[in-house]
Short mmCIF file of C-alpha atoms in Angstrom, two decimals:
data_model
loop_
_atom_site.label_atom_id
_atom_site.label_comp_id
_atom_site.label_asym_id
_atom_site.label_seq_id
_atom_site.Cartn_x
_atom_site.Cartn_y
_atom_site.Cartn_z
CA UNK J 1 87.28 -117.36 -39.66
CA UNK J 2 83.73 -119.12 -39.29
CA UNK J 3 82.74 -116.76 -36.49
CA UNK J 4 83.54 -113.73 -38.92
CA UNK J 5 81.59 -115.46 -41.97
CA UNK J 6 78.62 -115.97 -39.62
CA UNK J 7 78.52 -112.29 -38.68
CA UNK J 8 78.64 -111.47 -42.17
CA UNK J 9 75.52 -113.71 -42.97
CA UNK J 10 73.74 -112.18 -39.99
CA UNK J 11 74.63 -108.76 -41.40
CA UNK J 12 73.32 -109.69 -44.96
CA UNK J 13 70.01 -110.81 -43.66
CA UNK J 14 69.71 -107.76 -41.53
CA UNK J 15 70.44 -105.62 -44.53
CA UNK J 16 67.86 -107.51 -46.64
CA UNK J 17 65.28 -107.22 -43.67
CA UNK J 18 65.66 -103.30 -43.60
CA UNK J 19 65.54 -102.78 -46.97
CA UNK J 20 62.09 -105.07 -47.18
CA UNK J 21 60.82 -102.78 -44.32
CA UNK J 22 62.01 -99.62 -45.93
CA UNK J 23 60.39 -100.62 -49.54
CA UNK J 24 57.19 -101.85 -47.54
CA UNK J 25 56.90 -98.52 -45.97
CA UNK J 26 57.38 -96.27 -49.03
CA UNK J 27 54.80 -98.30 -50.72
CA UNK J 28 52.50 -98.20 -47.85
CA UNK J 29 52.59 -94.52 -47.46
CA UNK J 30 52.84 -93.60 -51.23
CA UNK J 31 49.51 -95.47 -51.63
CA UNK J 32 48.27 -93.33 -48.88
CA UNK J 33 49.21 -90.09 -50.90
CA UNK J 34 47.63 -91.82 -54.02
CA UNK J 35 44.33 -92.42 -52.08
CA UNK J 36 44.11 -88.64 -50.93
CA UNK J 37 44.61 -87.75 -54.46
CA UNK J 38 41.68 -89.96 -55.90
CA UNK J 39 37.87 -89.75 -55.58
CA UNK J 40 34.92 -90.78 -57.73
CA UNK J 41 33.06 -87.81 -59.50
CA UNK J 42 29.49 -87.30 -60.91
CA UNK J 43 28.88 -84.25 -62.76
CA UNK J 44 26.49 -83.49 -65.21
CA UNK J 45 26.58 -80.57 -67.76
CA UNK J 46 29.55 -78.65 -68.67
CA UNK J 47 30.02 -76.36 -66.05
CA UNK J 48 28.68 -75.46 -62.56
CA UNK J 49 28.65 -71.99 -60.82
CA UNK J 50 29.48 -72.11 -56.98
CA UNK J 51 29.36 -69.01 -54.71
CA UNK J 52 32.25 -68.40 -52.35
CA UNK J 53 33.13 -65.98 -49.69
CA UNK J 54 36.36 -64.93 -48.04
CA UNK J 55 36.80 -65.86 -44.40
CA UNK J 56 38.45 -63.26 -41.83
CA UNK J 57 41.73 -64.84 -42.35
CA UNK J 58 41.18 -64.50 -46.12
CA UNK J 59 40.89 -67.87 -47.20
CA UNK J 60 37.95 -69.06 -49.84
CA UNK J 61 35.36 -70.62 -48.01
CA UNK J 62 32.89 -73.04 -49.96
CA UNK J 63 30.04 -74.97 -48.50
CA UNK J 64 30.16 -78.76 -48.66
CA UNK J 65 26.97 -80.93 -48.32
CA UNK J 66 27.36 -84.19 -46.29
CA UNK J 67 24.80 -86.82 -44.90
CA UNK J 68 21.30 -87.86 -45.63
CA UNK J 69 19.92 -84.30 -44.33
CA UNK J 70 22.42 -82.54 -46.81
CA UNK J 71 23.79 -80.41 -44.11
CA UNK J 72 26.41 -78.01 -45.55
CA UNK J 73 29.84 -77.39 -43.65
CA UNK J 74 32.10 -74.31 -44.80
CA UNK J 75 35.60 -75.67 -46.07
CA UNK J 76 38.77 -73.93 -47.36
CA UNK J 77 39.36 -74.14 -51.06
CA UNK J 78 43.16 -75.14 -51.24
CA UNK J 79 45.14 -75.87 -54.30
CA UNK J 80 48.31 -76.73 -52.19
CA UNK J 81 46.96 -79.05 -49.97
CA UNK J 82 45.46 -82.58 -49.49
CA UNK J 83 41.74 -83.08 -48.54
CA UNK J 84 41.69 -82.33 -44.77
CA UNK J 85 39.02 -82.86 -41.93
CA UNK J 86 40.38 -80.77 -38.72
CA UNK J 87 40.52 -83.00 -35.80
CA UNK J 88 38.13 -80.85 -33.67
CA UNK J 89 35.41 -81.45 -36.18
CA UNK J 90 36.13 -85.19 -36.86
CA UNK J 91 32.94 -86.28 -35.15
CA UNK J 92 30.50 -84.17 -37.52
CA UNK J 93 31.21 -86.63 -40.29
CA UNK J 94 30.64 -90.17 -40.87
CA UNK J 95 34.40 -91.25 -41.17
CA UNK J 96 35.90 -94.57 -41.80
CA UNK J 97 39.59 -95.42 -41.01
CA UNK J 98 41.84 -96.07 -44.11
CA UNK J 99 45.60 -95.88 -42.86
CA UNK J 100 48.15 -93.12 -42.11
CA UNK J 101 50.40 -90.85 -44.28
CA UNK J 102 53.36 -88.43 -43.70
CA UNK J 103 52.44 -84.69 -44.01
CA UNK J 104 54.18 -81.37 -44.28
CA UNK J 105 52.96 -78.18 -43.06
CA UNK J 106 53.28 -74.59 -44.56
CA UNK J 107 56.56 -73.97 -42.50
CA UNK J 108 58.00 -77.36 -43.60
CA UNK J 109 57.03 -79.07 -40.36
CA UNK J 110 56.74 -83.09 -40.53
CA UNK J 111 53.71 -84.75 -38.94
CA UNK J 112 51.71 -88.01 -39.39
CA UNK J 113 48.23 -87.82 -39.92
CA UNK J 114 45.31 -90.32 -40.14
CA UNK J 115 43.54 -91.13 -43.44
CA UNK J 116 39.94 -91.34 -43.32
CA UNK J 117 37.27 -91.96 -45.83
CA UNK J 118 33.71 -90.52 -46.26
CA UNK J 119 31.04 -91.97 -48.43
CA UNK J 120 29.68 -89.07 -50.28
CA UNK J 121 30.09 -85.18 -50.54
CA UNK J 122 28.31 -82.61 -52.48
CA UNK J 123 29.87 -79.22 -53.76
CA UNK J 124 27.29 -77.37 -55.68
CA UNK J 125 26.24 -79.99 -58.47
CA UNK J 126 29.44 -81.93 -57.98
CA UNK J 127 29.01 -85.31 -56.14
CA UNK J 128 32.30 -87.07 -54.75
CA UNK J 129 32.30 -90.54 -53.27
CA UNK J 130 34.67 -92.70 -51.91
CA UNK J 131 36.63 -89.49 -50.82
CA UNK J 132 39.53 -89.48 -48.64
CA UNK J 133 40.59 -86.96 -46.04
CA UNK J 134 43.69 -86.69 -43.64
CA UNK J 135 42.63 -85.89 -40.16
CA UNK J 136 44.98 -83.36 -38.35
CA UNK J 137 44.92 -80.53 -35.88
CA UNK J 138 45.14 -76.74 -36.79
CA UNK J 139 45.93 -74.21 -34.11
CA UNK J 140 43.23 -71.60 -35.12
CA UNK J 141 41.35 -70.14 -32.11
CA UNK J 142 38.65 -68.96 -34.25
CA UNK J 143 37.89 -71.67 -36.85
CA UNK J 144 35.48 -70.82 -39.56
CA UNK J 145 36.05 -73.77 -41.38
CA UNK J 146 35.66 -77.58 -40.83
CA UNK J 147 38.61 -78.49 -43.13
CA UNK J 148 40.10 -78.20 -46.78
CA UNK J 149 38.82 -79.17 -50.05
CA UNK J 150 42.27 -79.73 -51.48
CA UNK J 151 44.12 -81.39 -54.47
CA UNK J 152 42.15 -84.57 -54.18
CA UNK J 153 38.97 -83.10 -55.43
CA UNK J 154 40.67 -79.78 -57.20
CA UNK J 155 42.74 -81.98 -59.69
CA UNK J 156 39.81 -83.65 -61.47
CA UNK J 157 38.36 -80.38 -62.49
CA UNK J 158 39.02 -77.26 -64.13
CA UNK J 159 38.57 -74.21 -61.56
CA UNK J 160 38.00 -70.54 -62.55
CA UNK J 161 38.00 -68.21 -59.55
CA UNK J 162 36.34 -64.76 -60.04
CA UNK J 163 37.12 -62.80 -57.02
CA UNK J 164 35.18 -59.90 -57.96
CA UNK J 165 31.87 -61.63 -58.35
CA UNK J 166 32.81 -64.30 -55.53
CA UNK J 167 31.99 -67.28 -57.80
CA UNK J 168 33.84 -70.32 -58.90
CA UNK J 169 33.15 -71.74 -62.49
CA UNK J 170 33.83 -75.64 -62.37
CA UNK J 171 34.28 -77.28 -65.66
CA UNK J 172 35.25 -80.72 -66.79
CA UNK J 173 37.59 -79.44 -69.63
CA UNK J 174 39.62 -76.10 -70.23
CA UNK J 175 37.80 -75.45 -73.40
CA UNK J 176 34.48 -75.15 -71.32
CA UNK J 177 35.98 -72.10 -69.79
CA UNK J 178 35.83 -68.68 -71.12
CA UNK J 179 39.33 -67.64 -71.78
CA UNK J 180 40.23 -64.45 -73.54
CA UNK J 181 42.97 -63.72 -75.97
CA UNK J 182 44.27 -61.11 -73.68
CA UNK J 183 44.48 -63.56 -70.69
CA UNK J 184 47.93 -64.54 -69.60
CA UNK J 185 48.82 -68.42 -69.66
CA UNK J 186 51.40 -70.03 -67.90
CA UNK J 187 52.72 -73.71 -68.05
CA UNK J 188 52.83 -75.50 -64.69
CA UNK J 189 54.70 -78.75 -63.45
CA UNK J 190 52.81 -81.37 -61.44
CA UNK J 191 54.29 -83.26 -58.92
CA UNK J 192 53.51 -86.96 -59.60
CA UNK J 193 52.88 -88.11 -56.27
CA UNK J 194 50.91 -85.48 -54.24
CA UNK J 195 49.87 -83.64 -57.83
CA UNK J 196 51.01 -80.32 -56.36
CA UNK J 197 51.38 -77.73 -59.04
CA UNK J 198 54.56 -75.38 -59.35
CA UNK J 199 55.79 -72.45 -61.55
CA UNK J 200 59.21 -71.15 -61.83
CA UNK J 201 59.72 -67.62 -60.90
CA UNK J 202 62.56 -65.20 -60.29
CA UNK J 203 63.08 -62.60 -57.36
CA UNK J 204 65.25 -60.39 -59.74
CA UNK J 205 66.30 -60.17 -63.07
CA UNK J 206 69.79 -61.76 -62.08
CA UNK J 207 68.57 -64.76 -59.73
CA UNK J 208 68.12 -68.16 -60.46
CA UNK J 209 64.74 -69.77 -61.03
CA UNK J 210 62.69 -70.55 -58.06
CA UNK J 211 59.86 -73.20 -58.11
CA UNK J 212 57.07 -72.23 -56.04
CA UNK J 213 54.01 -73.90 -55.16
CA UNK J 214 50.58 -72.64 -56.64
CA UNK J 215 48.94 -72.58 -53.11
CA UNK J 216 45.44 -70.98 -52.62
CA UNK J 217 45.59 -72.03 -49.08
CA UNK J 218 48.17 -69.51 -48.24
CA UNK J 219 46.51 -66.24 -47.81
CA UNK J 220 49.75 -64.09 -48.19
CA UNK J 221 51.08 -63.00 -51.56
CA UNK J 222 54.38 -65.04 -51.34
CA UNK J 223 56.13 -66.92 -48.90
CA UNK J 224 60.12 -67.63 -49.43
CA UNK J 225 62.69 -69.73 -47.89
CA UNK J 226 64.90 -66.73 -46.68
CA UNK J 227 67.83 -68.55 -47.54
CA UNK J 228 67.09 -67.88 -51.28
CA UNK J 229 67.20 -64.15 -50.75
CA UNK J 230 70.52 -64.70 -49.08
CA UNK J 231 72.01 -66.61 -51.78
CA UNK J 232 71.15 -64.08 -54.45
CA UNK J 233 72.86 -61.25 -52.27
CA UNK J 234 69.84 -59.08 -52.86
CA UNK J 235 69.73 -55.61 -51.00
CA UNK J 236 65.83 -55.20 -50.50
CA UNK J 237 63.96 -53.12 -47.86
CA UNK J 238 62.22 -55.30 -45.10
CA UNK J 239 60.40 -55.04 -41.99
CA UNK J 240 60.68 -57.45 -39.29
CA UNK J 241 57.91 -59.41 -37.61
CA UNK J 242 58.28 -59.56 -33.65
CA UNK J 243 56.51 -62.06 -31.35
CA UNK J 244 54.88 -65.43 -31.95
CA UNK J 245 54.84 -67.27 -35.06
CA UNK J 246 51.60 -68.43 -37.05
CA UNK J 247 50.69 -72.12 -36.76
CA UNK J 248 49.85 -74.31 -39.43
CA UNK J 249 48.70 -77.83 -39.94
CA UNK J 250 50.08 -80.25 -37.47
CA UNK J 251 51.88 -77.62 -35.46
CA UNK J 252 50.97 -77.38 -31.80
CA UNK J 253 53.76 -75.68 -29.99
CA UNK J 254 54.31 -72.00 -29.86
CA UNK J 255 57.26 -70.49 -31.55
CA UNK J 256 59.15 -67.25 -31.53
CA UNK J 257 58.78 -65.83 -35.39
CA UNK J 258 62.10 -64.96 -36.85
CA UNK J 259 60.29 -63.59 -39.93
CA UNK J 260 60.65 -60.37 -42.37
CA UNK J 261 58.43 -58.80 -44.87
CA UNK J 262 60.54 -58.13 -47.99
CA UNK J 263 59.57 -55.93 -50.79
CA UNK J 264 60.83 -57.24 -54.19
CA UNK J 265 61.68 -54.77 -56.69
CA UNK J 266 60.58 -57.29 -59.54
CA UNK J 267 58.79 -60.72 -59.30
CA UNK J 268 59.59 -62.33 -62.89
CA UNK J 269 57.69 -65.30 -64.15
CA UNK J 270 60.37 -67.52 -65.71
CA UNK J 271 60.00 -68.27 -69.43
CA UNK J 272 57.49 -65.42 -70.00
CA UNK J 273 57.68 -61.61 -70.19
CA UNK J 274 55.35 -61.04 -67.33
CA UNK J 275 56.65 -59.30 -64.15
CA UNK J 276 55.11 -57.57 -61.27
CA UNK J 277 56.92 -54.65 -59.35
CA UNK J 278 56.97 -53.68 -55.66
CA UNK J 279 55.71 -57.11 -54.61
CA UNK J 280 55.82 -58.11 -50.87
CA UNK J 281 56.75 -61.29 -49.75
CA UNK J 282 57.06 -63.04 -46.12
CA UNK J 283 60.25 -64.82 -45.49
CA UNK J 284 62.04 -66.98 -42.92
CA UNK J 285 64.72 -69.58 -43.00
CA UNK J 286 63.09 -73.02 -43.67
CA UNK J 287 60.14 -71.87 -45.25
CA UNK J 288 58.10 -73.36 -48.23
CA UNK J 289 57.93 -71.52 -51.39
CA UNK J 290 54.45 -70.68 -51.80
CA UNK J 291 52.62 -68.36 -54.27
CA UNK J 292 49.60 -67.48 -52.53
CA UNK J 293 45.87 -66.28 -52.50
CA UNK J 294 47.24 -62.43 -52.20
CA UNK J 295 48.66 -62.67 -55.65
CA UNK J 296 45.76 -64.62 -57.16
CA UNK J 297 43.06 -62.64 -55.84
CA UNK J 298 44.18 -59.50 -58.05
CA UNK J 299 43.17 -61.67 -61.21
CA UNK J 300 40.29 -63.98 -62.32
CA UNK J 301 42.28 -67.02 -62.20
CA UNK J 302 41.92 -70.27 -63.89
CA UNK J 303 43.70 -73.60 -62.89
CA UNK J 304 43.96 -76.93 -64.51
CA UNK J 305 45.48 -79.87 -63.51
CA UNK J 306 44.63 -81.77 -66.66
CA UNK J 307 46.43 -79.41 -68.91
CA UNK J 308 49.06 -78.07 -66.49
CA UNK J 309 47.83 -74.46 -67.22
CA UNK J 310 47.44 -71.45 -64.91
CA UNK J 311 45.49 -68.69 -66.77
CA UNK J 312 45.21 -65.09 -65.37
CA UNK J 313 43.04 -62.48 -66.49
CA UNK J 314 44.83 -59.21 -66.08
CA UNK J 315 43.28 -55.91 -64.95
CA UNK J 316 44.09 -52.32 -65.90
CA UNK J 317 46.35 -51.65 -62.91
CA UNK J 318 47.42 -53.94 -60.38
CA UNK J 319 48.81 -52.88 -56.84
CA UNK J 320 49.92 -55.55 -54.55
CA UNK J 321 50.57 -53.22 -51.82
CA UNK J 322 48.02 -53.64 -49.14
CA UNK J 323 47.33 -51.33 -46.26
CA UNK J 324 47.57 -52.78 -42.71
CA UNK J 325 47.44 -52.29 -38.81
CA UNK J 326 50.66 -54.39 -38.32
CA UNK J 327 49.47 -56.20 -35.32
CA UNK J 328 47.98 -59.70 -34.36
CA UNK J 329 46.31 -60.81 -31.30
CA UNK J 330 45.95 -64.12 -29.43
CA UNK J 331 43.51 -65.40 -26.69
CA UNK J 332 44.74 -66.90 -23.50
CA UNK J 333 41.97 -69.15 -22.41
CA UNK J 334 43.71 -69.71 -19.04
CA UNK J 335 43.39 -66.19 -18.00
CA UNK J 336 40.30 -65.53 -20.30
CA UNK J 337 41.94 -62.40 -21.80
CA UNK J 338 43.37 -61.41 -25.24
CA UNK J 339 46.95 -60.04 -25.81
CA UNK J 340 49.21 -58.46 -28.48
CA UNK J 341 50.82 -61.68 -29.71
CA UNK J 342 52.58 -60.10 -32.95
CA UNK J 343 53.99 -56.96 -34.19
CA UNK J 344 55.37 -55.69 -37.44
CA UNK J 345 58.33 -53.28 -37.60
CA UNK J 346 57.36 -49.43 -38.40
CA UNK J 347 53.76 -50.54 -38.64
CA UNK J 348 50.93 -48.30 -37.54
CA UNK J 349 50.38 -50.27 -34.53
CA UNK J 350 54.28 -49.83 -33.31
CA UNK J 351 54.34 -46.19 -34.21
CA UNK J 352 51.43 -45.25 -32.12
CA UNK J 353 53.14 -47.25 -29.19
CA UNK J 354 51.34 -50.71 -28.89
CA UNK J 355 53.94 -53.27 -27.64
CA UNK J 356 54.13 -56.96 -27.48
CA UNK J 357 52.25 -58.59 -24.46
CA UNK J 358 50.02 -56.05 -23.65
CA UNK J 359 46.55 -57.03 -22.80
CA UNK J 360 43.68 -56.27 -25.15
CA UNK J 361 40.69 -55.08 -23.26
CA UNK J 362 38.14 -54.07 -26.26
CA UNK J 363 38.03 -53.48 -29.87
CA UNK J 364 35.46 -50.71 -31.00
CA UNK J 365 33.67 -50.99 -27.53
CA UNK J 366 33.50 -54.67 -27.52
CA UNK J 367 34.92 -56.12 -24.31
CA UNK J 368 36.88 -59.26 -24.63
CA UNK J 369 35.89 -61.65 -21.74
CA UNK J 370 35.44 -64.99 -23.77
CA UNK J 371 36.69 -66.83 -26.74
CA UNK J 372 33.49 -65.68 -28.57
CA UNK J 373 34.11 -62.23 -27.71
CA UNK J 374 37.64 -62.52 -28.77
CA UNK J 375 36.67 -63.98 -32.35
CA UNK J 376 34.40 -61.16 -32.84
CA UNK J 377 36.93 -58.67 -31.93
CA UNK J 378 39.33 -60.31 -34.33
CA UNK J 379 36.68 -60.08 -37.19
CA UNK J 380 36.55 -56.29 -36.45
CA UNK J 381 40.42 -56.23 -36.96
CA UNK J 382 40.02 -58.02 -40.28
CA UNK J 383 37.34 -56.14 -41.65
CA UNK J 384 37.96 -52.41 -40.65
CA UNK J 385 40.49 -49.70 -41.76
CA UNK J 386 40.11 -47.90 -38.40
CA UNK J 387 39.58 -49.30 -35.07
CA UNK J 388 39.65 -48.18 -31.40
CA UNK J 389 41.53 -50.51 -29.09
CA UNK J 390 41.52 -50.27 -25.28
CA UNK J 391 44.89 -51.75 -23.76
CA UNK J 392 46.03 -52.38 -20.29
CA UNK J 393 49.89 -51.09 -20.23
CA UNK J 394 51.12 -51.63 -16.56
CA UNK J 395 47.98 -51.66 -14.77
CA UNK J 396 46.97 -48.69 -16.73
CA UNK J 397 44.09 -48.61 -19.27
CA UNK J 398 45.09 -46.89 -22.44
CA UNK J 399 42.99 -45.96 -25.46
CA UNK J 400 44.17 -46.03 -28.91
CA UNK J 401 42.84 -44.95 -32.40
CA UNK J 402 44.59 -47.38 -34.99
CA UNK J 403 44.62 -46.70 -38.73
CA UNK J 404 45.76 -49.18 -41.53
CA UNK J 405 48.40 -47.79 -43.53
CA UNK J 406 51.10 -49.05 -46.25
CA UNK J 407 54.33 -50.76 -44.63
CA UNK J 408 56.80 -49.38 -46.84
CA UNK J 409 57.19 -45.75 -47.63
CA UNK J 410 56.81 -44.49 -51.36
CA UNK J 411 52.86 -45.83 -51.25
#
């Protein structure tokens, strides 16, 4: 009997110890999230106009000043992520260690990342001090940004994004922004820890609400967990994406994509009368639900964390269907050559006979011999509607003329 009591006592103390460690861990890592969301801001006047440009991958790029020399670095503006410095550029900044935090990538992958503090940064006339960044890897062979300016900065100001003029109008208060009576206003829900913004949508008139994140860092229109489409028994037109999957924050290994592009008949914004038709969404099982830049760039977009508001200035006609080649390429550094890594079903690339794994020799006469050549070639693929490709297929050189087109018929 004494032996049993002794075991119970040890079990009790072990349970208490586990609870203490668990509670301490939760406190430690939630404090890390809090640090990533905070910054000291110095901002004079009512508004600032900050120019931006779009990267080859379609992301918003802004110049961020750092150091005594006020050297500027391009950063991605992202309403759905924490502040990030990409690991390969960590030495370009004067960073101080400040702990660790758990993180999730765009495909739901879990990883740990360091938190590091920078003394001061400048974005236009906005000065930021005691700002924390995650340091994490990104598998991008042609990086055009040093990191991400995310929620830790954005939530303290009101941001209006004018895609036609390519400028950001930044203010302290929503009342300092120019808002028209005809603009569409939506209520947002804000996560109390990470301060991510969410909005409820429906992917058909009969479906249930789906909470999607307002994510300027996702260059697509909409990303959905495919289980939601299966749950609602929707019969939709779709195209399969074959080949290697894309890589997000914290992802290192190659994965085979089991992804589709669905064409939604209707995307309806819950609790409003606003809806859009013929709306494309990328989807695979396990994906996070993200409303991306492909949607927001069709409007003048205003986002306010303080007011939990999304405001869209509509155009006379909005078409969410974009032309595409339907092919993506990667560079094999070991063999110093590019190859076809991703192909979309029934896309222009597949229709003219391009296949996965084929060696890409040249784009518009630019021969690919190095990673620098590859990045230039990739830029040509991003920024042209017609390209000429030279491809090696079974030791035979073939020339292709590739024209972008709509993926779904009826356009």
